[in-house]
Amino acid sequence: MNIDKNVEEDGVIFMSIKGDEQNTKAPDAEARKAAADGEASGGKGKEDVVILAIESSCDESAAAVVKNGREVLSNIISSQIALHTIYGGVVPEIASRKHVEKMNGCIRAALTEANVTLEDIDAVAVTYGPGLVGALLVGVSEAKAIAFATGKPLIGVHHIEGHISANFIENKDLEPPFVCLVVSGGHSHLVVVKDYGEYEIIGQTRDDAAGEAFDKVARAIGLGYPGGPKIDKAAREGNPNAFSFPQAKIGDAEYDFSFSGLKSSVLNIINQAKMQGQELVQADVAASFQKAVVEVLVGHAIKACKEYGYDKLAIAGGVASNSGLRELMEKECKANNIKFYRPSPVLCTDNAAMIGAAAYYEYKKGVRFGLDMNAVPNLPLGDRERRFHAGK
Ligand code: KG4
Ligand code: ZN
């Protein structure tokens, strides 16, 4: 993956992510001839499905053009992370306002880089939940406006289903069924992906999500926001066995997670050290905390594969870029003859290419949303009841 980065005047980072095999050629005589022969620009054949995808559920404004669910023609992310860092977390009002400012530019760049126009697009897809309501509404309104103006079909995508589908982009051989561990800022789910768009949740967090625990502990030990990547980096310098933090087991639901006890235990150690006038080694706390989280995540995921009889395991969501998680999961998968799939880190964070991947399989099933589509901030994973049906 190559990332072109540009920091804009307001601190927002504009990124264009290109895969190694991506065709980045500008329109040329060859493309024009292909179009004249019945193919659209961007190398689009008659059977191909090209989707413009939009994502704005948190603090990334993103747009992408994806062909046939797995070929990313363009992937644009406008990241506001630096703006929120000064407040120690995402400020929803700022996020929504920046989405309004940046989204059109992202969409324009995505179409240009993919070498397609709105006419070549077969559908417009957008994340409609879960997420921050004001942030989601920007993407949803944008997608509805494009669908209305062009007459193209509209497809709503669940953000987490998007994260799971990020695995399809670089792993052309990956097909359901498989087990997926979804770990992001708002979710910790262990899911069986039974088919495209069909999910069975077998475990979830009882309290904090994994990413939330990383963010809270990072703040407590003075690393600041965004916590996950900072703990990941600090942990590389620390001793993972310096502290023995609890790994919660939930008796009646063996695949569920709980991270609040672990977080309290870190806070206790910090307070104790303060009272005794001792200096804690930040990297040791980070490494020990990360080890406790990662061992639980990996343990549950491997156990689920073995007990449910699956030999394919994927990871998804922001925390899936954690190097400790990737390392231990790889080792345990190897030891248990399980094939391990993970997206490149840049496809683990919020992006629109993953939304385009998920939308393709919905499109093939004939799913179409109406212009009554709304943002659903607490949309449950796998919920097919709340679809906003076309023509309703
Ligand atoms: O998927 P994501 O970008 O947004 C949500 O859908 O929530 O996930 C963001 C979360 C944050 O909590 C962030 O701290 C965490 O993912 N994260 C990480 C790492 N990179 C991001 N956690 C641990 N290690 C990382 N390297
Ligand atoms: Zn996310």
Short mmCIF file of C-alpha atoms and ligand atoms in Angstrom, two decimals:
data_model
loop_
_atom_site.label_atom_id
_atom_site.label_comp_id
_atom_site.label_asym_id
_atom_site.label_seq_id
_atom_site.Cartn_x
_atom_site.Cartn_y
_atom_site.Cartn_z
CA MET A 1 0.00 0.00 0.00
CA ASN A 2 1.23 3.49 -0.88
CA ILE A 3 -0.16 6.51 0.92
CA ASP A 4 0.03 10.03 -0.53
CA LYS A 5 -0.38 12.42 2.40
CA ASN A 6 -1.01 16.13 2.51
CA VAL A 7 -1.61 18.18 5.68
CA GLU A 8 -4.12 20.92 4.90
CA GLU A 9 -4.16 24.40 6.44
CA ASP A 10 -6.70 23.43 9.10
CA GLY A 11 -4.65 20.40 10.23
CA VAL A 12 -6.84 17.83 8.47
CA ILE A 13 -4.76 15.15 6.74
CA PHE A 14 -5.79 14.30 3.17
CA MET A 15 -4.71 10.80 2.14
CA SER A 16 -4.96 8.86 -1.07
CA ILE A 17 -4.31 5.16 -0.55
CA LYS A 18 -3.18 3.09 -3.49
CA GLY A 19 -2.83 -0.66 -3.62
CA ASP A 20 0.24 -2.17 -5.27
CA GLU A 21 -1.73 -3.49 -8.22
CA GLN A 22 -3.95 -0.43 -8.56
CA ASN A 23 -4.30 1.07 -12.00
CA THR A 24 -3.55 4.75 -11.54
CA LYS A 25 -3.37 5.63 -15.20
CA ALA A 26 -5.04 8.84 -16.30
CA PRO A 27 -7.71 8.57 -19.02
CA ASP A 28 -5.95 7.82 -22.26
CA ALA A 29 -6.70 6.73 -25.77
CA GLU A 30 -6.92 3.09 -24.64
CA ALA A 31 -9.54 3.86 -22.00
CA ARG A 32 -11.52 5.99 -24.44
CA LYS A 33 -11.47 3.19 -27.01
CA ALA A 34 -12.63 0.70 -24.36
CA ALA A 35 -15.51 3.05 -23.54
CA ALA A 36 -16.43 3.32 -27.20
CA ASP A 37 -16.38 -0.50 -27.39
CA GLY A 38 -19.00 -0.68 -24.68
CA GLU A 39 -16.81 -0.45 -21.61
CA ALA A 40 -17.02 2.48 -19.26
CA SER A 41 -13.89 4.42 -18.34
CA GLY A 42 -11.67 3.12 -15.54
CA GLY A 43 -11.46 -0.26 -17.29
CA LYS A 44 -15.08 -1.13 -16.55
CA GLY A 45 -16.58 -4.04 -18.44
CA LYS A 46 -20.30 -4.63 -19.01
CA GLU A 47 -20.64 -7.13 -16.14
CA ASP A 48 -18.63 -5.07 -13.68
CA VAL A 49 -20.28 -3.40 -10.71
CA VAL A 50 -18.65 -0.11 -9.73
CA ILE A 51 -19.71 1.41 -6.43
CA LEU A 52 -19.04 4.88 -5.06
CA ALA A 53 -18.78 4.45 -1.28
CA ILE A 54 -18.96 7.10 1.43
CA GLU A 55 -18.01 6.89 5.13
CA SER A 56 -18.37 9.56 7.83
CA SER A 57 -19.35 7.74 11.04
CA CYS A 58 -16.66 9.23 13.28
CA ASP A 59 -13.72 11.53 12.53
CA GLU A 60 -12.69 10.39 9.06
CA SER A 61 -14.42 11.72 5.95
CA ALA A 62 -13.85 9.09 3.29
CA ALA A 63 -14.85 8.22 -0.26
CA ALA A 64 -13.79 5.33 -2.48
CA VAL A 65 -14.61 3.70 -5.78
CA VAL A 66 -14.65 -0.10 -5.65
CA LYS A 67 -15.09 -2.52 -8.55
CA ASN A 68 -16.76 -5.90 -7.95
CA GLY A 69 -16.32 -5.64 -4.18
CA ARG A 70 -12.61 -6.40 -4.12
CA GLU A 71 -10.83 -4.08 -6.52
CA VAL A 72 -10.20 -0.63 -5.07
CA LEU A 73 -9.98 1.95 -7.85
CA SER A 74 -9.53 4.82 -5.40
CA ASN A 75 -9.52 5.24 -1.62
CA ILE A 76 -9.53 8.76 -0.17
CA ILE A 77 -9.44 9.50 3.57
CA SER A 78 -9.58 12.96 5.12
CA SER A 79 -8.51 12.41 8.74
CA GLN A 80 -9.40 14.92 11.44
CA ILE A 81 -7.45 13.10 14.15
CA ALA A 82 -5.03 16.00 14.74
CA LEU A 83 -7.94 18.40 15.35
CA HIS A 84 -9.45 16.19 18.06
CA THR A 85 -6.13 15.37 19.72
CA ILE A 86 -6.04 18.74 21.49
CA TYR A 87 -9.35 17.87 23.20
CA GLY A 88 -8.22 14.35 24.17
CA GLY A 89 -10.92 12.67 22.08
CA VAL A 90 -13.40 13.14 19.22
CA VAL A 91 -15.61 16.23 19.59
CA PRO A 92 -18.82 15.29 17.71
CA GLU A 93 -19.74 18.85 16.71
CA ILE A 94 -16.31 19.53 15.20
CA ALA A 95 -16.40 16.16 13.42
CA SER A 96 -19.76 16.92 11.75
CA ARG A 97 -18.71 20.39 10.65
CA LYS A 98 -15.47 19.13 9.13
CA HIS A 99 -17.31 16.34 7.29
CA VAL A 100 -19.51 19.01 5.68
CA GLU A 101 -16.39 20.92 4.59
CA LYS A 102 -14.39 17.94 3.34
CA MET A 103 -16.80 15.39 1.92
CA ASN A 104 -17.34 16.89 -1.53
CA GLY A 105 -13.58 17.15 -2.05
CA CYS A 106 -13.12 13.50 -1.03
CA ILE A 107 -15.80 12.32 -3.46
CA ARG A 108 -14.40 14.40 -6.29
CA ALA A 109 -10.89 13.04 -5.65
CA ALA A 110 -12.19 9.45 -5.44
CA LEU A 111 -13.94 9.72 -8.81
CA THR A 112 -10.97 11.43 -10.47
CA GLU A 113 -8.42 8.93 -9.18
CA ALA A 114 -10.62 6.02 -10.23
CA ASN A 115 -10.91 7.60 -13.65
CA VAL A 116 -14.71 7.33 -13.60
CA THR A 117 -17.63 9.75 -13.64
CA LEU A 118 -20.93 9.51 -11.75
CA GLU A 119 -22.38 8.05 -14.94
CA ASP A 120 -20.09 5.00 -14.71
CA ILE A 121 -21.19 4.27 -11.15
CA ASP A 122 -23.72 1.46 -10.61
CA ALA A 123 -24.66 2.40 -7.04
CA VAL A 124 -23.92 4.79 -4.19
CA ALA A 125 -23.16 3.18 -0.82
CA VAL A 126 -22.90 4.85 2.55
CA THR A 127 -22.41 3.99 6.22
CA TYR A 128 -25.75 4.69 7.93
CA GLY A 129 -24.82 3.40 11.41
CA PRO A 130 -23.57 2.92 14.03
CA GLY A 131 -21.63 6.07 14.85
CA LEU A 132 -22.02 9.72 15.80
CA VAL A 133 -25.41 10.85 14.54
CA GLY A 134 -24.30 14.27 13.26
CA ALA A 135 -21.29 12.75 11.52
CA LEU A 136 -23.30 9.91 9.94
CA LEU A 137 -25.91 12.37 8.67
CA VAL A 138 -23.36 14.18 6.50
CA GLY A 139 -22.46 11.02 4.56
CA VAL A 140 -26.07 9.82 4.41
CA SER A 141 -27.31 13.19 3.07
CA GLU A 142 -24.49 13.31 0.53
CA ALA A 143 -25.22 9.77 -0.71
CA LYS A 144 -28.95 10.42 -0.94
CA ALA A 145 -28.34 13.64 -2.90
CA ILE A 146 -26.09 11.82 -5.40
CA ALA A 147 -28.54 8.92 -5.72
CA PHE A 148 -31.44 11.33 -6.27
CA ALA A 149 -29.56 13.47 -8.78
CA THR A 150 -28.23 10.53 -10.82
CA GLY A 151 -31.08 8.06 -10.35
CA LYS A 152 -28.54 5.43 -9.20
CA PRO A 153 -29.42 2.83 -6.52
CA LEU A 154 -28.64 3.67 -2.88
CA ILE A 155 -27.23 1.10 -0.45
CA GLY A 156 -26.86 1.59 3.31
CA VAL A 157 -23.98 -0.25 4.99
CA HIS A 158 -23.39 -1.14 8.65
CA HIS A 159 -20.03 0.32 9.69
CA ILE A 160 -18.83 -2.89 11.35
CA GLU A 161 -19.93 -5.01 8.39
CA GLY A 162 -17.69 -2.67 6.42
CA HIS A 163 -14.75 -3.32 8.76
CA ILE A 164 -15.24 -7.09 8.35
CA SER A 165 -15.43 -6.72 4.55
CA ALA A 166 -12.06 -4.90 4.50
CA ASN A 167 -10.63 -8.43 4.62
CA PHE A 168 -12.01 -9.21 1.14
CA ILE A 169 -9.96 -6.45 -0.51
CA GLU A 170 -6.47 -7.89 -0.10
CA ASN A 171 -7.47 -11.53 0.32
CA LYS A 172 -9.08 -12.47 -2.97
CA ASP A 173 -9.39 -16.10 -1.79
CA LEU A 174 -11.35 -15.29 1.38
CA GLU A 175 -14.96 -16.46 1.25
CA PRO A 176 -17.45 -17.08 4.07
CA PRO A 177 -17.89 -18.92 6.31
CA PHE A 178 -15.18 -17.74 8.70
CA VAL A 179 -14.78 -16.36 12.21
CA CYS A 180 -14.02 -12.64 12.59
CA LEU A 181 -12.82 -10.76 15.65
CA VAL A 182 -14.06 -7.17 15.34
CA VAL A 183 -12.23 -4.78 17.64
CA SER A 184 -12.74 -1.04 17.24
CA GLY A 185 -13.29 2.07 19.34
CA GLY A 186 -16.95 1.21 19.92
CA HIS A 187 -17.13 -2.57 19.36
CA SER A 188 -15.59 -5.85 20.49
CA HIS A 189 -17.45 -8.62 18.75
CA LEU A 190 -16.65 -12.21 17.95
CA VAL A 191 -18.67 -13.04 14.88
CA VAL A 192 -19.26 -16.00 12.60
CA VAL A 193 -19.55 -14.65 9.06
CA LYS A 194 -21.90 -17.34 7.75
CA ASP A 195 -22.31 -15.85 4.31
CA TYR A 196 -21.92 -12.43 2.70
CA GLY A 197 -24.03 -10.11 4.85
CA GLU A 198 -25.01 -12.88 7.29
CA TYR A 199 -23.56 -12.68 10.76
CA GLU A 200 -23.94 -14.60 13.98
CA ILE A 201 -22.58 -12.78 17.03
CA ILE A 202 -21.11 -15.34 19.41
CA GLY A 203 -19.39 -12.95 21.81
CA GLN A 204 -19.33 -9.27 22.66
CA THR A 205 -18.10 -6.90 25.30
CA ARG A 206 -20.03 -6.49 28.52
CA ASP A 207 -18.61 -3.00 29.15
CA ASP A 208 -15.78 -1.13 27.39
CA ALA A 209 -14.85 -1.91 23.80
CA ALA A 210 -11.22 -2.96 23.27
CA GLY A 211 -10.29 0.34 21.58
CA GLU A 212 -12.05 2.29 24.32
CA ALA A 213 -9.95 0.45 26.93
CA PHE A 214 -6.77 1.31 25.00
CA ASP A 215 -7.83 4.98 24.81
CA LYS A 216 -8.76 5.22 28.52
CA VAL A 217 -5.60 3.52 29.76
CA ALA A 218 -3.43 5.66 27.45
CA ARG A 219 -4.98 8.79 28.95
CA ALA A 220 -4.45 7.48 32.50
CA ILE A 221 -0.76 6.77 31.96
CA GLY A 222 -0.21 10.12 30.26
CA LEU A 223 0.17 8.98 26.66
CA GLY A 224 -2.86 10.94 25.46
CA TYR A 225 -5.04 10.52 22.37
CA PRO A 226 -5.27 8.46 20.17
CA GLY A 227 -4.50 5.83 22.77
CA GLY A 228 -4.31 2.63 20.72
CA PRO A 229 -1.38 3.49 18.46
CA LYS A 230 0.47 5.19 21.35
CA ILE A 231 0.17 2.16 23.66
CA ASP A 232 1.17 -0.10 20.75
CA LYS A 233 4.36 1.96 20.23
CA ALA A 234 5.20 2.31 23.95
CA ALA A 235 4.58 -1.42 24.53
CA ARG A 236 7.44 -2.29 22.17
CA GLU A 237 9.90 -0.74 24.65
CA GLY A 238 8.30 -2.18 27.79
CA ASN A 239 8.25 -5.41 29.79
CA PRO A 240 4.93 -7.24 29.24
CA ASN A 241 5.46 -9.22 32.44
CA ALA A 242 6.13 -6.21 34.70
CA PHE A 243 2.51 -6.28 35.97
CA SER A 244 0.03 -9.09 36.11
CA PHE A 245 -3.31 -7.60 35.07
CA PRO A 246 -6.58 -9.57 35.34
CA GLN A 247 -8.08 -11.24 32.27
CA ALA A 248 -11.82 -11.43 32.88
CA LYS A 249 -13.65 -14.68 32.19
CA ILE A 250 -17.43 -14.54 32.03
CA GLY A 251 -18.90 -17.75 33.37
CA ASP A 252 -22.20 -17.91 31.49
CA ALA A 253 -20.88 -16.53 28.17
CA GLU A 254 -17.40 -17.82 27.44
CA TYR A 255 -16.93 -15.72 24.29
CA ASP A 256 -17.92 -12.40 25.86
CA PHE A 257 -15.32 -9.81 26.81
CA SER A 258 -14.99 -7.45 29.76
CA PHE A 259 -12.26 -4.82 29.94
CA SER A 260 -13.45 -2.57 32.77
CA GLY A 261 -11.81 -4.66 35.53
CA LEU A 262 -8.52 -4.54 33.68
CA LYS A 263 -8.84 -0.76 33.28
CA SER A 264 -9.59 -0.36 37.04
CA SER A 265 -6.59 -2.50 37.87
CA VAL A 266 -4.32 -0.21 35.80
CA LEU A 267 -5.82 2.84 37.55
CA ASN A 268 -5.20 1.22 40.98
CA ILE A 269 -1.56 0.63 40.17
CA ILE A 270 -1.19 4.25 39.06
CA ASN A 271 -2.83 5.55 42.27
CA GLN A 272 -0.79 3.25 44.47
CA ALA A 273 2.44 4.38 42.85
CA LYS A 274 1.41 8.03 43.30
CA MET A 275 0.65 7.50 47.00
CA GLN A 276 3.98 5.77 47.54
CA GLY A 277 5.82 8.47 45.60
CA GLN A 278 7.06 5.94 43.07
CA GLU A 279 7.56 6.60 39.37
CA LEU A 280 5.85 4.06 37.08
CA VAL A 281 7.57 3.00 33.88
CA GLN A 282 4.98 4.00 31.25
CA ALA A 283 6.23 1.45 28.70
CA ASP A 284 5.96 -1.41 31.25
CA VAL A 285 2.34 -0.53 32.07
CA ALA A 286 1.55 -0.22 28.34
CA ALA A 287 3.19 -3.56 27.51
CA SER A 288 1.53 -5.42 30.42
CA PHE A 289 -1.89 -3.93 29.65
CA GLN A 290 -1.59 -4.73 25.93
CA LYS A 291 -0.55 -8.29 26.72
CA ALA A 292 -3.64 -8.79 28.94
CA VAL A 293 -6.03 -7.46 26.26
CA VAL A 294 -4.39 -9.30 23.38
CA GLU A 295 -4.26 -12.67 25.18
CA VAL A 296 -8.01 -12.52 25.89
CA LEU A 297 -8.85 -11.49 22.31
CA VAL A 298 -6.67 -14.19 20.76
CA GLY A 299 -7.74 -16.86 23.28
CA HIS A 300 -11.46 -16.30 22.59
CA ALA A 301 -11.02 -16.17 18.81
CA ILE A 302 -8.97 -19.38 18.57
CA LYS A 303 -11.34 -21.22 20.92
CA ALA A 304 -14.31 -20.14 18.79
CA CYS A 305 -12.67 -21.45 15.60
CA LYS A 306 -11.94 -24.79 17.23
CA GLU A 307 -15.31 -25.26 18.91
CA TYR A 308 -17.39 -24.06 15.95
CA GLY A 309 -15.19 -25.94 13.47
CA TYR A 310 -13.85 -23.10 11.29
CA ASP A 311 -10.33 -23.01 9.88
CA LYS A 312 -10.37 -19.39 8.74
CA LEU A 313 -10.04 -16.45 11.12
CA ALA A 314 -10.07 -12.75 10.25
CA ILE A 315 -9.60 -9.62 12.34
CA ALA A 316 -11.13 -6.20 11.71
CA GLY A 317 -11.50 -2.68 13.14
CA GLY A 318 -9.04 -0.05 14.40
CA VAL A 319 -7.52 -2.31 17.09
CA ALA A 320 -6.78 -4.93 14.40
CA SER A 321 -3.74 -2.82 13.48
CA ASN A 322 -2.24 -3.51 16.92
CA SER A 323 1.12 -5.18 16.34
CA GLY A 324 0.90 -7.33 19.49
CA LEU A 325 -2.51 -8.66 18.43
CA ARG A 326 -1.35 -9.39 14.88
CA GLU A 327 1.77 -11.20 16.11
CA LEU A 328 0.10 -13.42 18.71
CA MET A 329 -2.87 -14.19 16.45
CA GLU A 330 -0.53 -15.23 13.65
CA LYS A 331 1.44 -17.49 15.99
CA GLU A 332 -1.66 -19.12 17.50
CA CYS A 333 -3.32 -19.59 14.11
CA LYS A 334 -0.22 -21.34 12.84
CA ALA A 335 -0.11 -23.60 15.90
CA ASN A 336 -3.78 -24.53 15.43
CA ASN A 337 -3.82 -24.92 11.62
CA ILE A 338 -6.09 -21.95 11.13
CA LYS A 339 -5.64 -19.61 8.15
CA PHE A 340 -5.23 -16.06 9.43
CA TYR A 341 -6.53 -13.02 7.48
CA ARG A 342 -5.94 -9.38 8.36
CA PRO A 343 -6.28 -6.15 6.41
CA SER A 344 -3.29 -3.80 6.03
CA PRO A 345 -3.34 -1.28 8.92
CA VAL A 346 -4.62 1.51 6.66
CA LEU A 347 -7.67 -0.64 5.80
CA CYS A 348 -8.26 -1.38 9.53
CA THR A 349 -8.95 2.28 10.29
CA ASP A 350 -12.15 3.90 9.08
CA ASN A 351 -12.23 4.09 5.27
CA ALA A 352 -14.77 3.95 2.46
CA ALA A 353 -13.18 1.14 0.43
CA MET A 354 -14.42 -1.34 3.06
CA ILE A 355 -17.93 0.15 2.73
CA GLY A 356 -17.77 -0.39 -1.04
CA ALA A 357 -16.69 -4.00 -0.47
CA ALA A 358 -19.62 -4.72 1.86
CA ALA A 359 -22.07 -2.86 -0.41
CA TYR A 360 -21.17 -4.97 -3.45
CA TYR A 361 -22.55 -8.15 -1.86
CA GLU A 362 -25.70 -6.31 -0.77
CA TYR A 363 -26.07 -4.94 -4.32
CA LYS A 364 -25.79 -8.46 -5.77
CA LYS A 365 -28.55 -9.62 -3.44
CA GLY A 366 -30.80 -6.85 -4.73
CA VAL A 367 -30.74 -4.72 -1.59
CA ARG A 368 -31.82 -1.16 -2.35
CA PHE A 369 -32.53 1.64 0.09
CA GLY A 370 -35.05 4.44 -0.42
CA LEU A 371 -34.48 8.14 0.04
CA ASP A 372 -36.08 7.76 3.47
CA MET A 373 -32.76 6.29 4.63
CA ASN A 374 -31.70 7.85 7.92
CA ALA A 375 -28.66 7.69 10.18
CA VAL A 376 -29.09 5.02 12.90
CA PRO A 377 -26.46 5.77 15.60
CA ASN A 378 -26.98 2.49 17.49
CA LEU A 379 -27.64 0.17 14.51
CA PRO A 380 -27.10 -3.44 15.68
CA LEU A 381 -24.74 -5.69 13.69
CA GLY A 382 -26.56 -7.93 11.22
CA ASP A 383 -29.85 -6.06 11.70
CA ARG A 384 -31.89 -6.44 8.53
CA GLU A 385 -35.12 -5.09 10.01
CA ARG A 386 -34.27 -1.43 9.85
CA ARG A 387 -33.53 -1.30 6.18
CA PHE A 388 -35.03 1.71 4.46
CA HIS A 389 -36.61 0.02 1.48
CA ALA A 390 -36.52 1.62 -1.91
CA GLY A 391 -39.94 2.82 -2.95
CA LYS A 392 -41.37 2.51 0.57
O1 KG4 B 1 -12.32 1.25 13.75
P1 KG4 B 1 -11.84 2.54 14.27
O2 KG4 B 1 -10.91 3.36 13.44
O3 KG4 B 1 -13.06 3.44 14.64
C1 KG4 B 1 -14.24 2.91 15.18
O4 KG4 B 1 -15.05 2.38 14.39
O5 KG4 B 1 -14.34 2.94 16.43
O6 KG4 B 1 -11.16 2.23 15.69
C2 KG4 B 1 -10.60 3.21 16.47
C3 KG4 B 1 -10.01 2.56 17.70
C4 KG4 B 1 -9.49 3.59 18.71
O7 KG4 B 1 -9.96 3.22 19.99
C5 KG4 B 1 -7.99 3.44 18.60
O8 KG4 B 1 -7.31 3.75 19.81
C6 KG4 B 1 -7.85 1.96 18.25
O9 KG4 B 1 -8.90 1.73 17.34
N1 KG4 B 1 -6.55 1.68 17.62
C7 KG4 B 1 -5.63 0.85 18.14
C8 KG4 B 1 -4.50 0.88 17.28
N2 KG4 B 1 -4.79 1.72 16.25
C9 KG4 B 1 -6.06 2.20 16.47
N3 KG4 B 1 -5.65 0.10 19.26
C10 KG4 B 1 -4.56 -0.64 19.54
N4 KG4 B 1 -3.44 -0.64 18.78
C11 KG4 B 1 -3.37 0.09 17.64
N5 KG4 B 1 -2.26 0.07 16.89
ZN ZN B 2 -14.53 1.99 12.58
#
